[in-house]
Coordinates of C-alpha atoms and ligand atoms in Angstrom, one line a residue:
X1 CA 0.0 0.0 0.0
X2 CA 3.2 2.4 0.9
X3 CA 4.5 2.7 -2.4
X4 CA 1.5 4.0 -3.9
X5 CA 1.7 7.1 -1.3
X6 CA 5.2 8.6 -2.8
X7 CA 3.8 8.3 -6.3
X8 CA 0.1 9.7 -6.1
X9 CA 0.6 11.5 -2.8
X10 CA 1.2 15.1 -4.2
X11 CA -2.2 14.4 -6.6
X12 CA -5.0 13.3 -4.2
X13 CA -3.6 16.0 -2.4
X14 CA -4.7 18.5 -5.8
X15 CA -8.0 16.4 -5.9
X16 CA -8.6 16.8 -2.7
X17 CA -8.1 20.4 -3.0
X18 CA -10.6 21.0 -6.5
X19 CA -13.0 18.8 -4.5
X20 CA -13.4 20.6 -1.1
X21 CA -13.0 24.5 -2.4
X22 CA -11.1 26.9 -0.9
X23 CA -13.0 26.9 2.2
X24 CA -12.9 23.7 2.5
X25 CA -9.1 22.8 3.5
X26 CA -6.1 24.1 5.2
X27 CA -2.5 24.0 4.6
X28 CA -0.9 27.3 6.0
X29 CA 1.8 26.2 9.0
X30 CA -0.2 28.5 11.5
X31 CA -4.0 26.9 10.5
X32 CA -2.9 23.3 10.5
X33 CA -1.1 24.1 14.1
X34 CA -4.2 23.0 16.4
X35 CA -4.6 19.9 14.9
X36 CA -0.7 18.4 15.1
X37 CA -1.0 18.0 18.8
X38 CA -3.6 16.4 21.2
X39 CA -5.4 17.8 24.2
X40 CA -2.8 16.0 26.3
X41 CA 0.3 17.0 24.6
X42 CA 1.4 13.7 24.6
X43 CA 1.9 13.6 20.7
X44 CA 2.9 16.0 18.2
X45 CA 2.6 15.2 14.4
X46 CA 2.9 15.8 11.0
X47 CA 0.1 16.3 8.4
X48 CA -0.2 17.4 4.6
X49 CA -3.8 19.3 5.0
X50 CA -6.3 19.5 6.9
X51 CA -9.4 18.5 5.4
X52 CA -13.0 20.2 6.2
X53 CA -15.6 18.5 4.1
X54 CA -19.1 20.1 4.5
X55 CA -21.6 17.1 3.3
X56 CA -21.5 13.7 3.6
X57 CA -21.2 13.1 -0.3
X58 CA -18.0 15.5 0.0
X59 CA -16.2 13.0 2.7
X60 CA -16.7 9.9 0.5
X61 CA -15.4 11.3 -2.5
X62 CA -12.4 12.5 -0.2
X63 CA -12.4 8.9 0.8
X64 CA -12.3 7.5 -2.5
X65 CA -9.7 10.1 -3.7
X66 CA -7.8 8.8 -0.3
X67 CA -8.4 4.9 -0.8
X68 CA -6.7 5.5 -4.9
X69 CA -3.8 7.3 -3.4
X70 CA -3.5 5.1 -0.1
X71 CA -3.0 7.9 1.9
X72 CA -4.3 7.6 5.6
X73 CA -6.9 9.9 6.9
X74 CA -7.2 11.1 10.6
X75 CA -10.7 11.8 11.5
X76 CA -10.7 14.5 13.8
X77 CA -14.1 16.1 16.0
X78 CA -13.1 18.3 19.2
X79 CA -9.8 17.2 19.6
X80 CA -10.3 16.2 23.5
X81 CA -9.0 13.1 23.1
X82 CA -7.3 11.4 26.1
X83 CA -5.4 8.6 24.2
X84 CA -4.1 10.4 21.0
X85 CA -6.8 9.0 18.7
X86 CA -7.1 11.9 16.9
X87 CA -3.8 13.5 16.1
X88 CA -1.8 12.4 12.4
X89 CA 1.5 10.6 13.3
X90 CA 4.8 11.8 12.5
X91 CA 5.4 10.2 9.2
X92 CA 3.1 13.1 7.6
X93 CA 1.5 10.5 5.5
X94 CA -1.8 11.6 6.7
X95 CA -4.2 13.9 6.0
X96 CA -6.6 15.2 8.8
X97 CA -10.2 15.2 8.6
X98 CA -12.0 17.5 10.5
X99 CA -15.7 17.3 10.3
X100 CA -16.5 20.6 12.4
X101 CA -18.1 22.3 9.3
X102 CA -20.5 19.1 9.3
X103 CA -22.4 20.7 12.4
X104 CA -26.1 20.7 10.7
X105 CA -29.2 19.5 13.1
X106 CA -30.6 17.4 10.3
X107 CA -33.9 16.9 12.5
X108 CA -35.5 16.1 15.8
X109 CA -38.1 14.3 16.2
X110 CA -39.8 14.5 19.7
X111 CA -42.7 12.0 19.6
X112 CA -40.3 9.6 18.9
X113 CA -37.5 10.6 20.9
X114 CA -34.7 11.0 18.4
X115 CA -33.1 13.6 16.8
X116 CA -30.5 13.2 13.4
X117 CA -27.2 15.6 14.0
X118 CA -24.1 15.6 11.7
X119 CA -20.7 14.4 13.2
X120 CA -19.3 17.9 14.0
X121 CA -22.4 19.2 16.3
X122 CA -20.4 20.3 19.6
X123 CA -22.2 18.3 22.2
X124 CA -23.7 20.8 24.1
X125 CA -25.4 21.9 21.1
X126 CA -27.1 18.8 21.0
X127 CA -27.8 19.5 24.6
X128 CA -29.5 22.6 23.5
X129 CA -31.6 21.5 21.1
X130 CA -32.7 18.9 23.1
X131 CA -33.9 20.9 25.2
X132 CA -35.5 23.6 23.2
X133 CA -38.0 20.6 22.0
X134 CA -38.3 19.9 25.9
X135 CA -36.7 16.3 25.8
X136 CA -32.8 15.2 27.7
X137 CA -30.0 14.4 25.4
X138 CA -28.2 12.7 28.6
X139 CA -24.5 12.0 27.9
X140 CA -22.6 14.6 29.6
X141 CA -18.8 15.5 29.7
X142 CA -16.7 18.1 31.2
X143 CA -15.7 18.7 27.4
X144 CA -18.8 19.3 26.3
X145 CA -18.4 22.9 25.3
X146 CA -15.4 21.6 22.6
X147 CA -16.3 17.7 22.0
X148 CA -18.0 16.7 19.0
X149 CA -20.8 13.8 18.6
X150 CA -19.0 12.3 16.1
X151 CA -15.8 11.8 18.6
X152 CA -18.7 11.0 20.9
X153 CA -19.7 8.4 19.4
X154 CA -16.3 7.1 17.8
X155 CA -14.6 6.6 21.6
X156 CA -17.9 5.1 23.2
X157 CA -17.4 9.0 25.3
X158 CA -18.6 7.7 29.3
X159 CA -19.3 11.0 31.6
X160 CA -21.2 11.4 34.4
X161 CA -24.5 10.2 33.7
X162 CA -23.8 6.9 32.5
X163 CA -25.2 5.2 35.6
X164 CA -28.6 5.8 34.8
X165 CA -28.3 6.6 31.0
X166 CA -25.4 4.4 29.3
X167 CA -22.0 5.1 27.3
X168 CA -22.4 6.6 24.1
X169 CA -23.1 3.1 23.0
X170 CA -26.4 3.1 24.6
X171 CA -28.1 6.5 23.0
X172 CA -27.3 5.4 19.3
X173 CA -30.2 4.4 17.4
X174 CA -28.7 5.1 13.7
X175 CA -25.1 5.8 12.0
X176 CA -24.2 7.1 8.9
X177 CA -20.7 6.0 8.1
X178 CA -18.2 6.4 5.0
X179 CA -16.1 3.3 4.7
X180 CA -12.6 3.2 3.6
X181 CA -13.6 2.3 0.2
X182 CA -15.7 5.5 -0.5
X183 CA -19.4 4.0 0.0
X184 CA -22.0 5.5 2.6
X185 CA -23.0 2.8 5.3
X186 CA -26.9 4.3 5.8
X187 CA -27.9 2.9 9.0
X188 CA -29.8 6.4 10.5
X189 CA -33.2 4.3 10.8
X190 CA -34.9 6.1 14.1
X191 CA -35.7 3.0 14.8
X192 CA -36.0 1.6 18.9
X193 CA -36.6 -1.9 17.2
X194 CA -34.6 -3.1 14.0
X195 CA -33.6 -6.7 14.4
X196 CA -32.7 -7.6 11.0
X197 CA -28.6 -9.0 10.9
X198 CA -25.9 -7.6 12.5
X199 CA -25.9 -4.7 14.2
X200 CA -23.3 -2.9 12.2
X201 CA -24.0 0.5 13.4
X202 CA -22.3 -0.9 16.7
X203 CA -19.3 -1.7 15.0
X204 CA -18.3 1.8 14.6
X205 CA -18.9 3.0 17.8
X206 CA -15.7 2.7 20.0
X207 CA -13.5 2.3 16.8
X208 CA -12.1 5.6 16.9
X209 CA -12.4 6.1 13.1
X210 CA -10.3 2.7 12.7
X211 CA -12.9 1.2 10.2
X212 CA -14.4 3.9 8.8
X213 CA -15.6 8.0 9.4
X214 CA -18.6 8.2 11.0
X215 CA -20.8 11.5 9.5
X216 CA -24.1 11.4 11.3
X217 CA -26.1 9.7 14.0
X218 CA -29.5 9.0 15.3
X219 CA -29.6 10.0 18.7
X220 CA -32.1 8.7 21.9
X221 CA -33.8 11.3 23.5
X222 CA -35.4 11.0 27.0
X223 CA -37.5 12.8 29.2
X224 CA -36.5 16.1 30.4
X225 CA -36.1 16.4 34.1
X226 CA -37.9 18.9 35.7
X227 CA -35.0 19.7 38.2
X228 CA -32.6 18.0 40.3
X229 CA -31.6 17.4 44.0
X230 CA -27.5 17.3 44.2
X231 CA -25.4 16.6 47.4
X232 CA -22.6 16.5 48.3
X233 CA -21.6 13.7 51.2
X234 CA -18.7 13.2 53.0
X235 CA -17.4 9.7 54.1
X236 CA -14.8 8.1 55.6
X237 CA -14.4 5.5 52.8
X238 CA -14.9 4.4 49.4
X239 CA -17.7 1.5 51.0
X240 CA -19.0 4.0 52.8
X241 CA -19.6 5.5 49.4
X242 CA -20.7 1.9 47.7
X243 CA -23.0 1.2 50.7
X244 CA -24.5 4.9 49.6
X245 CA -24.7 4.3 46.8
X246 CA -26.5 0.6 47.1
X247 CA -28.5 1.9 49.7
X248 CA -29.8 4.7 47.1
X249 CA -30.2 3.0 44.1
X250 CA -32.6 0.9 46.4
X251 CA -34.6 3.3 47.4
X252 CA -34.6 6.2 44.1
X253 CA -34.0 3.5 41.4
X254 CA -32.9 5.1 38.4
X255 CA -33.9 8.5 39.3
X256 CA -29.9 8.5 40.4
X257 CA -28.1 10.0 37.5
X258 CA -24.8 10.6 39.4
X259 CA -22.9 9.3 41.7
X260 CA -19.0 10.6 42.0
X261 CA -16.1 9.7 44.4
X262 CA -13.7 12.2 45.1
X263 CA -10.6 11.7 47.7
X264 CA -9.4 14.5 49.7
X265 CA -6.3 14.9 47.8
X266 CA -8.5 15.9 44.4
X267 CA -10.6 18.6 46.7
X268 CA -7.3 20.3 47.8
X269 CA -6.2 20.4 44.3
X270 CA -9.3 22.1 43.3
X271 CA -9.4 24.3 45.9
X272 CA -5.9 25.0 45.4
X273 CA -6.0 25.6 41.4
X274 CA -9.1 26.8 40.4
X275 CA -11.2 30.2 41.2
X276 CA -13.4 30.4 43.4
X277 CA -13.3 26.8 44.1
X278 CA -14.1 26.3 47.9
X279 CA -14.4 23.2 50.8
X280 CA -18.2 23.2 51.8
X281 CA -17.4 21.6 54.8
X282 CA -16.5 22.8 57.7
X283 CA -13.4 20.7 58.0
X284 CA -12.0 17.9 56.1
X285 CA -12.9 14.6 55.4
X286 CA -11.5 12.0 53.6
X287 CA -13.6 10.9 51.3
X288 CA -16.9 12.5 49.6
X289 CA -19.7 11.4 46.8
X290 CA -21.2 14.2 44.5
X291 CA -24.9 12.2 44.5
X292 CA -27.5 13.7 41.8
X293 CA -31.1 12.7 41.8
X294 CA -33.2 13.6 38.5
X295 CA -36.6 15.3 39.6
X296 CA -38.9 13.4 37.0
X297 CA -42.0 16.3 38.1
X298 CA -41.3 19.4 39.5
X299 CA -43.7 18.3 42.7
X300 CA -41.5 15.5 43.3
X301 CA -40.6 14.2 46.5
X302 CA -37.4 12.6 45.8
X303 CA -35.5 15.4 46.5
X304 CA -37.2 15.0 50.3
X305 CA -36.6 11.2 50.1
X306 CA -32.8 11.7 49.5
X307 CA -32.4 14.3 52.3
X308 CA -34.2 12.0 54.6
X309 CA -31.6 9.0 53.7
X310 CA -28.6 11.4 54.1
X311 CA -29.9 12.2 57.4
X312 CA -30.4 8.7 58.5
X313 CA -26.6 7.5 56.8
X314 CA -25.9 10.3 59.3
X315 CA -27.6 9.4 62.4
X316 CA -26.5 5.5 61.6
X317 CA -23.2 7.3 61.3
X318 CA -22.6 5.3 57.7
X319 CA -21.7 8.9 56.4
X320 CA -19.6 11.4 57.6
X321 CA -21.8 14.7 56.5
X322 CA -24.1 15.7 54.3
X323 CA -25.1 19.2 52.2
X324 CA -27.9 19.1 49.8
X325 CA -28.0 22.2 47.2
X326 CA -30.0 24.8 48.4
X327 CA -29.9 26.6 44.9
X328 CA -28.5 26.5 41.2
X329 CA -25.7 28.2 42.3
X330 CA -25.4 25.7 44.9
X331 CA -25.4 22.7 42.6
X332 CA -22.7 24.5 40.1
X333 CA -20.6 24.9 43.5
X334 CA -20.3 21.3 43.8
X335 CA -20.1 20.2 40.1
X336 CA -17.3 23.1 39.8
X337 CA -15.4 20.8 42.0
X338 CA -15.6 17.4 40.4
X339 CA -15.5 19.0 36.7
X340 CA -12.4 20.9 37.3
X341 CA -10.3 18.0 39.0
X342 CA -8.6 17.1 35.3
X343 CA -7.5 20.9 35.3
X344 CA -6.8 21.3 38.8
X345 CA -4.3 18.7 38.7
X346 CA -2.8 19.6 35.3
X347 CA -2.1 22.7 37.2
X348 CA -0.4 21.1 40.3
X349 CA 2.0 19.5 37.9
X350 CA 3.6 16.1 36.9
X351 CA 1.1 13.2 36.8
X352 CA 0.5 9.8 35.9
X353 CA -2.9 8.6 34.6
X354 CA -5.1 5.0 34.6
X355 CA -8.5 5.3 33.4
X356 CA -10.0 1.7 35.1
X357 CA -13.1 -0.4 36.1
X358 CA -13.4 -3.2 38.0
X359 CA -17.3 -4.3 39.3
X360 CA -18.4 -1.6 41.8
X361 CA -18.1 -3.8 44.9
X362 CA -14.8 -4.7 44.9
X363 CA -13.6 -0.9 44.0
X364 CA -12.5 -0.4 47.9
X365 CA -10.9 -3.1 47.8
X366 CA -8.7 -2.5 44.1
X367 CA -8.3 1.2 45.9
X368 CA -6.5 -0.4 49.3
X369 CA -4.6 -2.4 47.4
X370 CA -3.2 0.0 44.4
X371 CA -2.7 2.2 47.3
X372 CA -0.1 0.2 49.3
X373 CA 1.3 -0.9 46.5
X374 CA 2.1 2.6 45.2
X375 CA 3.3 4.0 48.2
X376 CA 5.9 1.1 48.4
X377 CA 6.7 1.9 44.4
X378 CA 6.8 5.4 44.6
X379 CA 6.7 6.9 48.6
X380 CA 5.4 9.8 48.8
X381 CA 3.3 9.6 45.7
X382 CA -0.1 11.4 45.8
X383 CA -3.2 9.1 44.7
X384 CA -6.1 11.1 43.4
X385 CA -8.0 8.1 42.5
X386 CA -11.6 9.7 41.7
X387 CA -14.8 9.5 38.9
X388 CA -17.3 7.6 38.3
X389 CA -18.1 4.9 40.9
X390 CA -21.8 4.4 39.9
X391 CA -19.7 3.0 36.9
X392 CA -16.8 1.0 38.7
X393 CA -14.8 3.5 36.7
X394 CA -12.0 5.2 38.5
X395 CA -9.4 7.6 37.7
X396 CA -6.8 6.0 39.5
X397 CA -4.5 9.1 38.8
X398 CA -1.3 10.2 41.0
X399 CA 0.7 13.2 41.5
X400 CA 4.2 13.8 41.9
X401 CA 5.2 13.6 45.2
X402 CA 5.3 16.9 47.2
X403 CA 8.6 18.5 46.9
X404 CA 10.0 15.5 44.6
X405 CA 11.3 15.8 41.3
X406 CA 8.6 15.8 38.9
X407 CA 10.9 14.4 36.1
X408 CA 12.6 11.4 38.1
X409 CA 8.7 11.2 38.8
X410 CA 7.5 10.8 35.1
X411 CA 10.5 8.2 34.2
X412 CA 8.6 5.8 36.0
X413 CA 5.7 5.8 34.4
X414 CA 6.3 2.7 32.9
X415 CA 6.6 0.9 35.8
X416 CA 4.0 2.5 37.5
X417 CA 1.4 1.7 34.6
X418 CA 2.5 -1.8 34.4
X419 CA 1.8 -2.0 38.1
X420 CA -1.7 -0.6 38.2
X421 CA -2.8 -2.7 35.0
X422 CA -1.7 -5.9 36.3
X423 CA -3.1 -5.3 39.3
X424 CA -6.1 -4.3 37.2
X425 CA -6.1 -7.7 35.1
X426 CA -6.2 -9.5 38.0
X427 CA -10.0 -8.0 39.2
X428 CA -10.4 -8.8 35.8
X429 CA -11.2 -5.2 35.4
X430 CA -10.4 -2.9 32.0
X431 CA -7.1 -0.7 31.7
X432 CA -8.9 1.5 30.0
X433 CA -12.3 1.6 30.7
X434 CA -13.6 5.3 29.5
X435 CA -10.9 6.9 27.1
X436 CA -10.5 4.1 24.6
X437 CA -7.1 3.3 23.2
X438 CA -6.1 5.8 20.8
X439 CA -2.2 5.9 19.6
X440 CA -1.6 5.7 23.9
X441 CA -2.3 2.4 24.5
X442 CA -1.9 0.2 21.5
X443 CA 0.3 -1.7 23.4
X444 CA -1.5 -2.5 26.8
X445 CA -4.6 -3.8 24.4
X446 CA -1.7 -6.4 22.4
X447 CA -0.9 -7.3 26.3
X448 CA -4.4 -7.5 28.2
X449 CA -6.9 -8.1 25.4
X450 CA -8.1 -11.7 24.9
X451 CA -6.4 -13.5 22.2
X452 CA -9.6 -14.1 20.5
X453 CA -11.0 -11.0 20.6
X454 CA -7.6 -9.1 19.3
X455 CA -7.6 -12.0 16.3
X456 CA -11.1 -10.6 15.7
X457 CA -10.4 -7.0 16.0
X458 CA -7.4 -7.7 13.3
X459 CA -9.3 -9.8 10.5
X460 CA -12.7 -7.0 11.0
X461 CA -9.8 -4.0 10.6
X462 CA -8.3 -6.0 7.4
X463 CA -11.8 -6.7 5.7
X464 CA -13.2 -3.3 6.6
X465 CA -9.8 -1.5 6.0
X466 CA -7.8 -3.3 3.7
X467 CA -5.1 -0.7 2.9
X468 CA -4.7 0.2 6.2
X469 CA -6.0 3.8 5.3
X470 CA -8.2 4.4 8.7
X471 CA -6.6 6.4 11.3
X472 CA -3.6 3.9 10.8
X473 CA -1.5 2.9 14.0
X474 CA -4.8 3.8 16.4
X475 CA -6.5 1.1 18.1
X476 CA -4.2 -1.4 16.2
X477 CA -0.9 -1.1 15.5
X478 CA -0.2 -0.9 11.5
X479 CA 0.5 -4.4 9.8
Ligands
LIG501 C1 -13.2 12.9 34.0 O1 -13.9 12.0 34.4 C2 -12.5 12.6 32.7 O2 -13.1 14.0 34.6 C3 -11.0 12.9 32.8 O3 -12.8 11.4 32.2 C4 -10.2 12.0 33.7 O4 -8.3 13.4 33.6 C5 -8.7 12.3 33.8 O5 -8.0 11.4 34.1
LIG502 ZN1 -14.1 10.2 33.4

């Protein structure tokens, strides 16, 4: 496939260029800039445009001009990417695709739920428009100002509502994907019930533009909430926080849409980094849950029904403390502090990341243990091991340790990750249970992933993607 690149390379490249208009692409050093690196700044690389198709027809011809030339497309959405997936290599033997100019609402249709948005929608646009036609679009990021649907839905995106709404996974009805060899894969039925084959729309989700670029989706919509009853609880340990959370789930059933751990040690970042960011409490605690409750009617007593549990986890003394918001501003308060722990300890300095899941009872447990075994790795080390424990998905994340050298710190990342995911694979739990693989971790999915299942992701990349042409090196490495 290679040798075709040298030969045809600098032609697709004038196709591309007649094809998409002058709007339509980028090339100068200072527009193409954004796209080299990744939200991280783990990777830097090298591209030969940036592409910004405006229509779905316009990406498969771009593909099919791609596919003759075998040269290897990057789709890119909001660029928020934890794991690299959407940044060209260094080779330069890509070409980015950016689908922000594909941003169209094609239609929402509330009787039924659904609503049919183009790949580069921002997702709080979707939000929005939800909204306006009183119905929830649920999934919900800290990125959502910058991430697009189409990254949504091509890294299976988690957030903070997945307990009671799903991954991305879960609120797709339809797809509408361009393949690698230039054809459109129209699967936007708004259909609940279509049980006719395969599900190939499924395929795509997760793939991280590996098998093809996805251009639209069908979306589920839900109910609106009328409002919603957020504390924040304070606990002396993470089963403090699963008995909580059991205990609730009981009682609310699905009307609990969030349910957050936070350690100490990410509260003091926050605190520390970020304006206006201030302890509720009156003094510290180790441990705290961010709970939110959805208020299906506005004359809903849930909001009571939580405040009377709280009080009796108090009097029981199964929970430490309790504040329930007393106002928006209230609620934002306490979001502001689990939203901003990413930043806050960006800010602080050197870190290490592991994005994991294990099953929800035995998270106290995986915590202890990581935790000891850490501190005898690395003493001193900081664990800000926080997120979404409705899920079993922590962000088992450290800091450098105070007053250490952050760079002797960072050198042992390797041995730090190998650590964590080993002790990972033995809950039988996922190294990367939220932010997909990317460039970052082709090689922990080669080492943890089931034989089977990485002989199957192989053969489906080769028959979908014979060249090789799809966000090459992501997911899997390049054969
Ligand atoms: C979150 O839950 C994100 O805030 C980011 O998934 C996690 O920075 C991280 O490790
Ligand atoms: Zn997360």
């Amino acid at each position: 496939m290679r040798q075709h690149l040298r030969v045809d390379v600098a032609r697709a490249i004038e196709r591309l260029k007649v094809l998409l208009g002058p709007a339509g692409y980028l090339e100068d050093a200072g527009d193409i800039e954004p796209f080299l690196t990744d939200h991280r700044k783990l990777y830097r690389g090298v591209t030969l445009l940036v592409a910004l198709p405006s229509s779905t027809s316009e990406v498969a011809s771009l593909v099919e001009i791609c596919a003759a030339a075998g040269l290897g497309m990057v789709p890119h959405g909001g660029n928020t990417s934890y794991c690299g997936g959407a940044t060209p290599r260094e080779q330069g033997s890509e070409i980015v695709v950016s689908l922000r100019r594909m941003n169209r609402v094609r239609s929402l249709d509330a009787l039924n739920y659904s609503m049919t948005v183009e790949a580069g929608c921002v997702l709080a646009a979707i939000q929005r428009a939800a909204e306006e036609a009183d119905r929830l679009f649920p999934m919900s990021l800290g990125s959502e100002g910058s991430c697009t649907i189409g990254g949504n839905l091509s890294t299976n995106a988690g957030g903070t509502a997945v307990l009671r709404y799903g991954m991305m996974r879960d609120l797709v009805l339809g797809l509408e994907v361009v393949l690698p060899d230039g054809r459109v894969l129209d699967q936007l039925k708004p259909l609940r019930k279509d049980n006719t084959g395969y599900d190939l729309k499924q395929l795509f989700v997760g793939a991280e533009g590996t098998l093809g670029i996805v251009t639209a989706a069908c979306l589920k919509l839900f109910p609106r909430p009328r409002g919603y009853a957020t504390a924040l609880v304070a606990l002396a340990s993470p089963q403090a926080a699963v008995d909580l959370l059991t205990g609730l789930r009981g009682s609310l059933g699905d009307n609990v849409t969030t349910f957050e751990l936070l350690p100490r040690s990410a509260l003091e970042l926050v605190c520390r980094h970020i304006d206006g960011a201030t302890d509720p409490f009156g003094h510290p605690h180790h441990w705290y849950a961010l709970v939110e409750v959805s208020l299906p009617q506005a004359d809903s007593d849930l909001a009571e029904r939580l405040q009377t549990e709280l009080a009796a986890g108090i009097e029981r003394g199964a929970l430490d403390d309790a504040l329930l918001a007393a106002s928006l501003g209230q609620r934002s308060a306490f979001w502001k502090l689990r939203e901003n722990i990413p930043e806050a300890q960006a800010r602080e300095g050197a870190s290490l990341k592991h994005d994991v899941s294990v099953q929800t009872g035995r998270l106290p447990e995986f915590i202890d243990e990581g935790a000891l075994l850490l501190e005898r790795l690395v003493p001193g080390v900081r664990l800000v091991a926080y997120g979404h424990l409705g899920d079993g998905n922590l962000h088992f994340n450290l800091s450098f340790p105070s007053g250490g050298d952050q760079r002797v710190f960072l050198q042992r990342a390797e041995e730090v990750h190998r650590a964590i995911h080993e002790l990972v694979a033995r809950y039988r739990g996922s190294f990367s249970a939220e932010h997909g693989i990317g460039r970052h971790k082709v090689a922990e999915l080669e080492r943890y992933e089931d034989p089977v299942a990485l002989d199957l992701m192989r053969r489906l990349k080769r028959v979908l993607d014979p060249d090789g042409i799809m966000n090459p090196g992501k997911v899997l490495r390049e054969e």
